[in-house]
Coordinates of N, CA and C in Angstrom, one line a residue:
Chain A
X5 N -18.8 43.8 -34.4 CA -20.0 43.2 -34.1 C -19.8 41.7 -33.6
X6 N -20.6 41.3 -32.7 CA -20.5 39.9 -32.2 C -21.1 39.0 -33.3
X7 N -20.6 37.8 -33.4 CA -21.0 37.0 -34.4 C -21.0 35.5 -34.0
X8 N -22.2 34.9 -34.3 CA -22.3 33.4 -34.1 C -22.6 32.9 -35.5
X9 N -21.8 32.0 -35.9 CA -21.9 31.5 -37.3 C -22.3 30.0 -37.3
X10 N -23.3 29.6 -37.9 CA -23.7 28.2 -38.1 C -23.4 27.8 -39.5
X11 N -22.8 26.6 -39.6 CA -22.1 26.2 -40.8 C -23.1 26.0 -42.0
X12 N -24.3 25.5 -41.7 CA -25.3 25.3 -42.8 C -26.6 25.9 -42.5
X13 N -27.2 26.6 -43.4 CA -28.5 27.2 -43.2 C -29.6 26.2 -43.5
X14 N -29.4 25.3 -44.5 CA -30.4 24.3 -44.9 C -29.6 23.0 -45.1
X15 N -30.2 21.9 -44.5 CA -29.7 20.6 -44.8 C -30.9 19.7 -45.0
X16 N -30.6 18.7 -45.9 CA -31.6 17.6 -46.1 C -30.8 16.3 -46.0
X17 N -31.3 15.5 -45.0 CA -30.6 14.2 -44.8 C -31.6 13.1 -44.8
X18 N -31.1 11.9 -44.9 CA -32.0 10.7 -44.9 C -32.0 10.1 -43.5
X19 N -33.0 9.4 -43.2 CA -33.2 8.7 -41.9 C -32.0 7.7 -41.7
X20 N -31.4 7.8 -40.5 CA -30.2 6.9 -40.2 C -28.9 7.6 -40.5
X21 N -28.9 8.7 -41.2 CA -27.6 9.3 -41.5 C -27.1 10.0 -40.2
X22 N -25.8 10.2 -40.1 CA -25.1 10.9 -39.1 C -25.0 12.4 -39.5
X23 N -25.4 13.3 -38.7 CA -25.5 14.7 -39.0 C -24.7 15.5 -38.0
X24 N -23.9 16.4 -38.6 CA -23.1 17.3 -37.8 C -23.5 18.8 -38.1
X25 N -23.9 19.5 -37.0 CA -24.2 20.9 -37.1 C -23.1 21.7 -36.3
X26 N -22.4 22.6 -37.0 CA -21.3 23.3 -36.5 C -21.7 24.7 -36.1
X27 N -21.1 25.2 -35.0 CA -21.4 26.6 -34.6 C -20.0 27.2 -34.1
X28 N -19.8 28.4 -34.6 CA -18.5 29.1 -34.2 C -18.9 30.5 -33.7
X29 N -18.3 30.9 -32.6 CA -18.5 32.3 -32.1 C -17.2 33.0 -32.0
X30 N -17.2 34.3 -32.2 CA -16.0 35.1 -32.2 C -15.9 36.0 -31.1
X31 N -16.6 35.8 -30.0 CA -16.8 36.7 -28.9 C -16.0 36.3 -27.6
X32 N -15.3 35.1 -27.7 CA -14.6 34.6 -26.6 C -15.6 34.2 -25.4
X33 N -16.8 33.9 -25.8 CA -17.8 33.5 -24.7 C -17.5 32.1 -24.2
X34 N -17.8 32.0 -22.8 CA -17.6 30.7 -22.2 C -18.7 29.8 -22.5
X35 N -19.9 30.3 -22.5 CA -21.2 29.5 -22.5 C -21.6 29.4 -24.0
X36 N -22.0 28.2 -24.4 CA -22.6 27.9 -25.7 C -23.8 27.0 -25.5
X37 N -24.8 27.1 -26.4 CA -26.0 26.4 -26.3 C -26.5 25.9 -27.7
X38 N -27.2 24.8 -27.7 CA -28.0 24.3 -28.8 C -29.4 24.2 -28.4
X39 N -30.3 24.9 -29.3 CA -31.7 24.8 -29.1 C -32.3 24.2 -30.4
X40 N -33.5 23.7 -30.3 CA -34.3 23.4 -31.4 C -35.6 24.2 -31.3
X41 N -36.2 24.6 -32.4 CA -37.3 25.5 -32.4 C -38.4 24.9 -33.4
X42 N -39.5 24.6 -32.8 CA -40.6 24.0 -33.6 C -41.9 24.8 -33.4
X43 N -42.7 24.9 -34.4 CA -44.0 25.7 -34.3 C -44.8 25.2 -33.1
X44 N -45.3 26.2 -32.3 CA -46.1 25.9 -31.2 C -45.4 25.5 -30.0
X45 N -44.1 25.1 -30.1 CA -43.3 24.7 -28.9 C -42.3 25.6 -28.5
X46 N -42.0 26.6 -29.3 CA -40.9 27.6 -28.9 C -39.5 26.9 -29.0
X47 N -38.6 27.6 -28.3 CA -37.2 27.1 -28.2 C -37.1 26.1 -27.1
X48 N -36.4 25.0 -27.4 CA -36.2 24.0 -26.3 C -34.7 23.7 -26.3
X49 N -34.1 23.6 -25.1 CA -32.7 23.5 -24.9 C -32.3 22.0 -25.1
X50 N -31.3 21.8 -25.9 CA -30.9 20.4 -26.2 C -29.7 20.1 -25.3
X51 N -28.6 20.9 -25.5 CA -27.4 20.7 -24.7 C -26.8 22.1 -24.5
X52 N -26.0 22.2 -23.5 CA -25.2 23.5 -23.3 C -23.8 23.1 -22.8
X53 N -22.9 24.1 -22.8 CA -21.6 23.9 -22.4 C -21.1 25.2 -21.7
X54 N -20.6 25.1 -20.5 CA -20.1 26.2 -19.8 C -18.6 26.5 -20.1
X55 N -17.9 25.5 -20.7 CA -16.5 25.8 -21.0 C -16.0 24.6 -21.9
X56 N -14.8 24.8 -22.3 CA -14.2 23.8 -23.2 C -14.3 22.4 -22.5
X57 N -14.6 21.4 -23.3 CA -14.7 20.0 -22.8 C -15.8 19.7 -21.9
X58 N -16.6 20.8 -21.5 CA -17.7 20.6 -20.6 C -19.0 20.6 -21.4
X59 N -19.9 19.7 -20.9 CA -21.3 19.7 -21.6 C -22.3 19.3 -20.5
X60 N -23.5 19.8 -20.7 CA -24.6 19.5 -19.8 C -25.8 19.2 -20.6
X61 N -26.6 18.3 -20.2 CA -27.9 18.0 -20.9 C -28.9 19.1 -20.6
X62 N -29.6 19.4 -21.7 CA -30.7 20.3 -21.5 C -32.0 19.6 -21.3
X63 N -33.1 20.1 -21.8 CA -34.4 19.5 -21.6 C -34.7 18.4 -22.5
X64 N -34.1 18.4 -23.7 CA -34.5 17.3 -24.7 C -33.2 16.7 -25.3
X65 N -32.3 16.1 -24.6 CA -31.0 15.6 -25.1 C -31.1 14.3 -25.9
X66 N -32.2 13.6 -25.8 CA -32.3 12.3 -26.4 C -32.1 12.3 -27.9
X67 N -31.2 11.5 -28.4 CA -30.9 11.4 -29.8 C -29.9 12.4 -30.3
X68 N -29.3 13.2 -29.4 CA -28.3 14.1 -29.7 C -27.0 14.0 -28.9
X69 N -25.9 14.4 -29.4 CA -24.7 14.6 -28.6 C -24.0 15.8 -29.0
X70 N -23.0 16.3 -28.2 CA -22.3 17.5 -28.5 C -20.8 17.3 -28.3
X71 N -20.1 18.3 -28.9 CA -18.6 18.3 -28.7 C -18.2 19.7 -28.6
X72 N -17.3 20.0 -27.6 CA -16.7 21.3 -27.5 C -15.2 21.1 -27.2
X73 N -14.4 21.0 -28.3 CA -13.0 20.8 -28.2 C -12.2 22.1 -28.1
X74 N -12.8 23.2 -28.6 CA -12.3 24.5 -28.6 C -13.3 25.5 -28.1
X75 N -12.8 26.6 -27.5 CA -13.8 27.5 -26.8 C -14.8 28.1 -27.8
X76 N -14.3 28.3 -29.0 CA -15.1 29.0 -30.0 C -16.1 28.1 -30.8
X77 N -16.0 26.8 -30.6 CA -16.7 25.9 -31.5 C -17.5 24.9 -30.7
X78 N -18.8 24.8 -31.0 CA -19.7 23.9 -30.3 C -20.5 23.1 -31.4
X79 N -20.3 21.8 -31.4 CA -20.9 21.0 -32.5 C -22.1 20.2 -31.9
X80 N -23.1 20.1 -32.7 CA -24.3 19.2 -32.3 C -24.3 18.0 -33.3
X81 N -24.4 16.8 -32.7 CA -24.3 15.6 -33.5 C -25.6 14.8 -33.4
X82 N -26.2 14.4 -34.5 CA -27.3 13.5 -34.5 C -26.7 12.2 -35.0
X83 N -26.5 11.2 -34.1 CA -25.9 10.0 -34.5 C -26.6 9.2 -35.6
X84 N -27.9 9.2 -35.5 CA -28.7 8.5 -36.5 C -30.0 9.3 -36.7
X85 N -30.0 10.1 -37.7 CA -31.1 11.1 -37.8 C -32.5 10.4 -38.0
X86 N -33.5 11.0 -37.4 CA -34.9 10.4 -37.6 C -35.8 11.6 -38.0
X87 N -36.9 11.2 -38.6 CA -37.8 12.2 -39.1 C -38.3 13.2 -38.0
X88 N -38.4 12.8 -36.8 CA -38.9 13.7 -35.7 C -37.8 14.7 -35.3
X89 N -36.6 14.6 -35.9 CA -35.6 15.6 -35.7 C -35.6 16.7 -36.7
X90 N -36.5 16.6 -37.6 CA -36.7 17.7 -38.6 C -37.1 19.0 -37.8
X91 N -36.3 20.0 -37.9 CA -36.5 21.2 -37.1 C -35.6 22.3 -37.5
X92 N -35.8 23.5 -36.8 CA -34.8 24.6 -36.9 C -33.9 24.4 -35.7
X93 N -32.6 24.4 -35.9 CA -31.6 24.3 -34.8 C -30.9 25.7 -34.7
X94 N -30.9 26.2 -33.5 CA -30.3 27.5 -33.2 C -29.2 27.3 -32.2
X95 N -28.0 27.9 -32.5 CA -26.9 27.9 -31.6 C -26.8 29.3 -31.0
X96 N -26.4 29.3 -29.7 CA -26.3 30.6 -29.1 C -25.0 30.6 -28.2
X97 N -24.5 31.8 -27.9 CA -23.4 31.9 -26.9 C -23.7 33.1 -26.0
X98 N -23.0 33.1 -24.9 CA -23.1 34.2 -23.9 C -21.9 34.2 -23.1
X99 N -21.6 35.4 -22.5 CA -20.5 35.6 -21.7 C -20.8 35.1 -20.3
X100 N -19.9 34.8 -19.4 CA -20.2 34.7 -18.0 C -20.1 33.3 -17.5
X101 N -20.2 33.2 -16.2 CA -20.0 31.9 -15.5 C -21.3 31.1 -15.4
X102 N -21.2 30.2 -14.4 CA -22.2 29.2 -14.3 C -23.6 29.7 -14.1
X103 N -23.8 30.7 -13.3 CA -25.2 31.2 -13.0 C -25.6 32.4 -13.7
X104 N -24.8 32.7 -14.8 CA -25.1 33.9 -15.5 C -26.4 33.8 -16.3
X105 N -27.2 34.8 -16.3 CA -28.4 34.8 -17.1 C -28.4 35.9 -18.1
X106 N -27.2 36.2 -18.7 CA -27.0 37.3 -19.6 C -27.6 37.1 -20.9
X107 N -27.3 38.1 -21.8 CA -27.9 38.1 -23.2 C -27.3 36.9 -24.0
X108 N -28.2 36.2 -24.7 CA -27.8 35.2 -25.6 C -27.6 35.8 -27.0
X109 N -26.6 35.4 -27.7 CA -26.3 35.8 -29.0 C -26.5 34.6 -29.9
X110 N -27.5 34.7 -30.8 CA -27.9 33.6 -31.6 C -27.3 33.6 -33.0
X111 N -27.1 32.4 -33.5 CA -26.7 32.2 -34.9 C -28.0 32.4 -35.8
X112 N -27.8 32.2 -37.1 CA -28.9 32.4 -38.0 C -29.8 31.2 -38.1
X113 N -29.4 30.1 -37.5 CA -30.2 28.9 -37.5 C -29.8 27.9 -38.7
X114 N -30.1 26.6 -38.4 CA -29.9 25.6 -39.4 C -31.2 24.8 -39.5
X115 N -31.8 24.9 -40.7 CA -33.1 24.2 -40.9 C -32.7 22.8 -41.4
X116 N -33.0 21.8 -40.6 CA -32.7 20.4 -41.0 C -34.0 19.7 -41.4
X117 N -34.0 19.0 -42.5 CA -35.1 18.2 -42.9 C -34.6 16.8 -43.0
X118 N -35.2 15.8 -42.3 CA -34.8 14.4 -42.4 C -35.9 13.7 -43.1
X119 N -35.5 13.0 -44.2 CA -36.5 12.3 -45.1 C -36.6 10.8 -44.8
Chain B
X146 N -43.7 25.4 -10.6 CA -43.0 25.2 -11.8 C -42.7 26.5 -12.5
X147 N -41.4 26.7 -12.9 CA -41.1 27.9 -13.6 C -41.7 27.9 -15.0
X148 N -42.5 28.9 -15.3 CA -43.1 29.0 -16.6 C -43.2 30.5 -17.1
X149 N -43.2 30.6 -18.4 CA -43.4 31.9 -19.1 C -44.5 31.7 -20.1
X150 N -45.6 32.5 -20.0 CA -46.7 32.5 -20.8 C -46.8 33.8 -21.6
X151 N -47.0 33.7 -22.9 CA -47.1 34.9 -23.7 C -48.5 34.9 -24.4
X152 N -49.0 36.1 -24.6 CA -50.3 36.3 -25.3 C -50.2 37.6 -26.0
X153 N -51.0 37.7 -27.2 CA -51.6 36.6 -27.8 C -50.6 35.7 -28.5
X154 N -51.0 34.6 -29.1 CA -50.1 33.7 -29.9 C -49.8 34.4 -31.2
X155 N -50.7 35.0 -31.7 CA -50.5 35.8 -33.0 C -51.4 37.0 -33.0
X156 N -50.9 37.9 -33.9 CA -51.6 39.2 -33.9 C -51.3 39.9 -35.3
X157 N -52.4 40.4 -35.8 CA -52.3 41.1 -37.1 C -52.7 42.5 -36.9
X158 N -51.9 43.5 -37.3 CA -52.3 44.9 -37.2 C -51.9 45.6 -38.5
X159 N -52.5 46.8 -38.7 CA -52.2 47.6 -39.8 C -51.0 48.5 -39.5
X160 N -50.2 48.7 -40.6 CA -49.1 49.6 -40.5 C -49.5 50.9 -39.9
X161 N -48.6 51.4 -39.0 CA -48.9 52.7 -38.3 C -49.6 52.6 -37.0
X162 N -50.3 51.4 -36.8 CA -51.0 51.2 -35.5 C -50.0 50.8 -34.4
X163 N -50.5 51.0 -33.1 CA -49.7 50.5 -32.0 C -50.2 49.1 -31.6
X164 N -49.4 48.4 -30.8 CA -49.8 47.1 -30.3 C -49.1 46.8 -29.0
X165 N -49.6 45.9 -28.2 CA -49.0 45.5 -26.9 C -49.0 44.0 -26.8
X166 N -47.8 43.5 -26.5 CA -47.7 42.0 -26.3 C -47.5 41.8 -24.8
X167 N -48.0 40.6 -24.4 CA -48.0 40.3 -22.9 C -47.1 39.1 -22.6
X168 N -46.5 39.2 -21.4 CA -45.7 38.1 -20.9 C -45.9 37.9 -19.4
X169 N -46.4 36.8 -19.0 CA -46.6 36.5 -17.6 C -45.7 35.4 -17.2
X170 N -45.1 35.5 -16.0 CA -44.1 34.5 -15.6 C -44.3 34.0 -14.2
X171 N -43.8 32.8 -13.9 CA -43.9 32.3 -12.5 C -42.5 31.9 -12.0
X172 N -41.5 32.5 -12.6 CA -40.1 32.1 -12.3 C -39.7 32.7 -11.0
X173 N -39.1 31.9 -10.1 CA -38.6 32.4 -8.8 C -37.4 31.6 -8.4
X174 N -36.4 32.3 -7.9 CA -36.2 33.7 -7.9 C -36.0 34.3 -9.2
X175 N -36.4 35.6 -9.4 CA -36.3 36.3 -10.6 C -35.0 37.0 -10.7
X176 N -34.4 36.9 -11.9 CA -33.2 37.7 -12.2 C -33.4 38.8 -13.2
X177 N -33.9 38.4 -14.4 CA -34.1 39.5 -15.4 C -35.1 38.9 -16.4
X178 N -35.6 39.8 -17.2 CA -36.5 39.4 -18.3 C -36.1 40.1 -19.6
X179 N -35.9 39.4 -20.6 CA -35.6 39.9 -21.9 C -36.6 39.7 -22.9
X180 N -36.8 40.7 -23.9 CA -37.6 40.5 -25.0 C -36.6 40.3 -26.2
X181 N -36.9 39.3 -27.0 CA -36.1 39.0 -28.2 C -37.1 39.2 -29.4
X182 N -36.5 39.7 -30.5 CA -37.2 39.7 -31.8 C -36.6 38.7 -32.7
X183 N -37.5 37.9 -33.4 CA -37.0 36.9 -34.3 C -37.6 37.1 -35.7
X184 N -36.9 37.6 -36.6 CA -37.4 37.7 -38.0 C -37.5 36.3 -38.6
X185 N -38.4 36.1 -39.5 CA -38.6 34.8 -40.1 C -37.3 34.3 -40.7
X186 N -37.0 33.0 -40.3 CA -35.8 32.4 -40.9 C -34.5 32.9 -40.3
X187 N -34.5 33.7 -39.2 CA -33.3 34.2 -38.6 C -33.3 33.9 -37.1
X188 N -32.1 34.1 -36.5 CA -32.0 33.9 -35.1 C -32.6 35.1 -34.3
X189 N -33.0 34.8 -33.0 CA -33.5 35.9 -32.2 C -32.4 36.9 -31.9
X190 N -32.9 38.2 -31.7 CA -32.0 39.3 -31.3 C -32.6 40.0 -30.1
X191 N -31.8 40.3 -29.1 CA -32.3 41.0 -27.9 C -32.8 42.4 -28.2
X192 N -34.0 42.7 -27.7 CA -34.5 44.1 -27.8 C -34.2 44.9 -26.5
X193 N -34.6 44.3 -25.4 CA -34.5 45.0 -24.1 C -34.2 43.9 -23.0
X194 N -33.7 44.4 -21.9 CA -33.6 43.6 -20.7 C -34.2 44.4 -19.6
X195 N -34.9 43.7 -18.7 CA -35.5 44.4 -17.5 C -35.0 43.6 -16.3
X196 N -34.6 44.4 -15.3 CA -34.2 43.8 -14.0 C -35.3 44.1 -13.0
X197 N -35.1 43.6 -11.8 CA -36.2 43.7 -10.8 C -36.6 45.1 -10.5
X198 N -35.6 46.0 -10.5 CA -35.9 47.4 -10.1 C -36.3 48.3 -11.2
X199 N -36.4 47.8 -12.4 CA -36.8 48.6 -13.6 C -38.3 48.4 -13.9
X200 N -39.0 49.5 -14.2 CA -40.4 49.5 -14.5 C -40.6 49.6 -16.0
X201 N -39.8 50.5 -16.6 CA -40.0 50.8 -18.1 C -38.6 50.9 -18.7
X202 N -38.5 50.4 -19.9 CA -37.3 50.7 -20.7 C -37.7 50.7 -22.2
X203 N -37.1 51.7 -22.9 CA -37.4 51.9 -24.3 C -36.2 51.7 -25.2
X204 N -36.5 51.2 -26.4 CA -35.5 51.0 -27.4 C -36.2 51.4 -28.7
X205 N -36.1 52.7 -29.0 CA -36.7 53.3 -30.2 C -38.2 53.2 -30.0
X206 N -38.9 52.5 -31.0 CA -40.4 52.5 -30.9 C -40.8 51.3 -30.0
X207 N -39.9 50.6 -29.4 CA -40.3 49.5 -28.5 C -40.1 50.0 -27.1
X208 N -41.2 49.7 -26.3 CA -41.1 50.1 -24.9 C -41.6 48.8 -24.1
X209 N -40.7 48.4 -23.2 CA -41.0 47.2 -22.3 C -41.3 47.7 -20.9
X210 N -42.3 47.1 -20.3 CA -42.6 47.4 -18.9 C -42.5 46.1 -18.1
X211 N -42.3 46.3 -16.8 CA -42.2 45.2 -15.9 C -42.9 45.5 -14.6
X212 N -43.8 44.6 -14.2 CA -44.4 44.7 -12.9 C -44.0 43.5 -12.1
X213 N -43.0 43.6 -11.2 CA -42.4 42.5 -10.5 C -43.4 41.9 -9.5
X214 N -44.3 42.7 -9.0 CA -45.3 42.3 -8.0 C -46.3 41.3 -8.7
X215 N -46.8 41.7 -9.8 CA -47.8 40.8 -10.5 C -47.1 39.8 -11.5
X216 N -45.8 39.9 -11.6 CA -45.0 39.1 -12.5 C -45.5 39.1 -13.9
X217 N -45.6 40.4 -14.4 CA -46.1 40.6 -15.8 C -45.2 41.6 -16.5
X218 N -45.0 41.4 -17.8 CA -44.2 42.3 -18.6 C -45.0 42.5 -19.9
X219 N -44.8 43.7 -20.5 CA -45.5 43.9 -21.7 C -44.4 44.6 -22.7
X220 N -44.6 44.4 -24.0 CA -43.8 45.0 -25.0 C -44.8 45.8 -25.9
X221 N -44.6 47.1 -25.8 CA -45.5 48.0 -26.6 C -44.7 48.5 -27.8
X222 N -45.3 48.4 -29.0 CA -44.7 48.8 -30.2 C -45.6 50.0 -30.7
X223 N -44.9 51.1 -31.0 CA -45.6 52.3 -31.4 C -45.4 52.5 -32.9
X224 N -46.4 53.0 -33.5 CA -46.3 53.3 -35.0 C -45.7 52.2 -35.8
X225 N -46.3 51.1 -35.7 CA -45.7 49.9 -36.3 C -45.3 50.0 -37.8
X226 N -44.3 49.3 -38.1 CA -43.8 49.3 -39.5 C -43.8 47.9 -40.0
X227 N -43.7 47.7 -41.3 CA -43.8 46.4 -41.9 C -42.6 45.5 -41.4
X228 N -41.5 46.2 -41.1 CA -40.3 45.5 -40.6 C -40.5 45.0 -39.2
X229 N -41.6 45.4 -38.5 CA -41.9 44.8 -37.2 C -42.5 43.5 -37.2
X230 N -42.8 43.0 -38.4 CA -43.4 41.7 -38.6 C -42.3 40.7 -38.2
X231 N -42.6 39.9 -37.1 CA -41.6 39.0 -36.6 C -42.3 38.2 -35.4
X232 N -41.6 37.3 -34.8 CA -42.0 36.7 -33.6 C -41.2 37.4 -32.4
X233 N -41.9 37.6 -31.3 CA -41.4 38.3 -30.2 C -41.4 37.3 -29.0
X234 N -40.2 37.0 -28.5 CA -40.1 36.0 -27.5 C -39.7 36.6 -26.2
X235 N -40.4 36.2 -25.1 CA -40.1 36.7 -23.7 C -39.2 35.6 -23.1
X236 N -38.1 36.0 -22.5 CA -37.2 35.0 -21.8 C -36.9 35.5 -20.4
X237 N -37.2 34.7 -19.4 CA -37.0 35.1 -18.0 C -35.8 34.3 -17.5
X238 N -34.9 35.0 -16.9 CA -33.7 34.4 -16.3 C -34.0 34.3 -14.8
X239 N -33.6 33.1 -14.2 CA -33.8 33.0 -12.8 C -34.0 31.5 -12.4
X240 N -34.8 31.3 -11.4 CA -35.0 29.9 -11.0 C -33.8 29.5 -10.1
X241 N -33.9 28.4 -9.4 CA -32.9 28.0 -8.5 C -31.6 27.7 -9.1
X242 N -31.5 27.4 -10.4 CA -30.2 27.1 -11.1 C -29.9 28.2 -12.1
X243 N -30.5 29.4 -12.0 CA -30.1 30.5 -12.9 C -30.4 30.1 -14.3
X244 N -31.5 29.5 -14.6 CA -31.8 29.1 -15.9 C -32.5 30.2 -16.7
X245 N -32.6 29.9 -18.0 CA -33.4 30.8 -18.9 C -34.7 30.1 -19.3
X246 N -35.8 30.7 -19.0 CA -37.1 30.1 -19.3 C -37.7 30.9 -20.4
X247 N -38.0 30.2 -21.5 CA -38.5 30.8 -22.8 C -40.0 30.7 -22.8
X248 N -40.7 31.8 -23.3 CA -42.0 31.8 -23.7 C -42.1 31.3 -25.1
X249 N -43.3 30.9 -25.6 CA -43.4 30.3 -26.9 C -43.5 31.4 -28.0
X250 N -43.6 32.6 -27.6 CA -43.6 33.7 -28.6 C -44.9 34.2 -29.0
X251 N -44.9 35.4 -29.5 CA -46.1 36.0 -30.2 C -45.7 36.4 -31.6
X252 N -46.4 35.9 -32.6 CA -46.1 36.2 -34.0 C -46.9 37.4 -34.4
X253 N -46.2 38.5 -34.7 CA -46.8 39.7 -35.1 C -46.7 39.9 -36.6
X254 N -47.8 40.2 -37.3 CA -47.9 40.5 -38.7 C -48.4 41.9 -38.9
X255 N -47.6 42.8 -39.5 CA -48.0 44.1 -39.8 C -48.3 44.2 -41.3
X256 N -49.6 44.6 -41.6 CA -50.0 44.6 -43.0 C -50.1 46.1 -43.5
X257 N -49.8 46.3 -44.7 CA -49.9 47.6 -45.3 C -51.3 48.1 -45.4

């Protein structure tokens, strides 16, 4: 079975803290994504990566950065967490090249609360 | 502008009843349309994929339809079960950059 694993299901952080969300996939997928999901807004794309060392901004990249040093791992970094970053964060991966619109495989999500 | 609109936002039905969820899109060019099911507190999981040439596709009690002319899709759930309680998200692939455009989802509650 394909698997996308997010390191933390629940996190509680304080305003100003640096936060790392880790995501690992075991399917040898080239593409990886970070979304946030908020009630009434649906899933919004933060950053994505088509390959190792590559990253592209999504629709809402402000306040976030990412790192992809290895093919299987894609990290989301909040340099200085703020209360408006309280959300559910979902990592996803998919096979394929630049224009592929194939199936996304999602992790279980990381629910972040910033106090 | 590429958009995906889902209706209704939420729906409550009794166990055993049927229901239909709607998805209208304005994505061009169109590549494919997927329906995802998201259980509470979990990540979405793909139910079906529809391409331009497909009108109907079934996955157990779930049947998706696609009308590429009117740019509408529906997800029909037959003989609902309590485990069908979830959010259902319509995702259209396409656009000039091959993006994925997400609907905001329909939250379905199945009551005993």
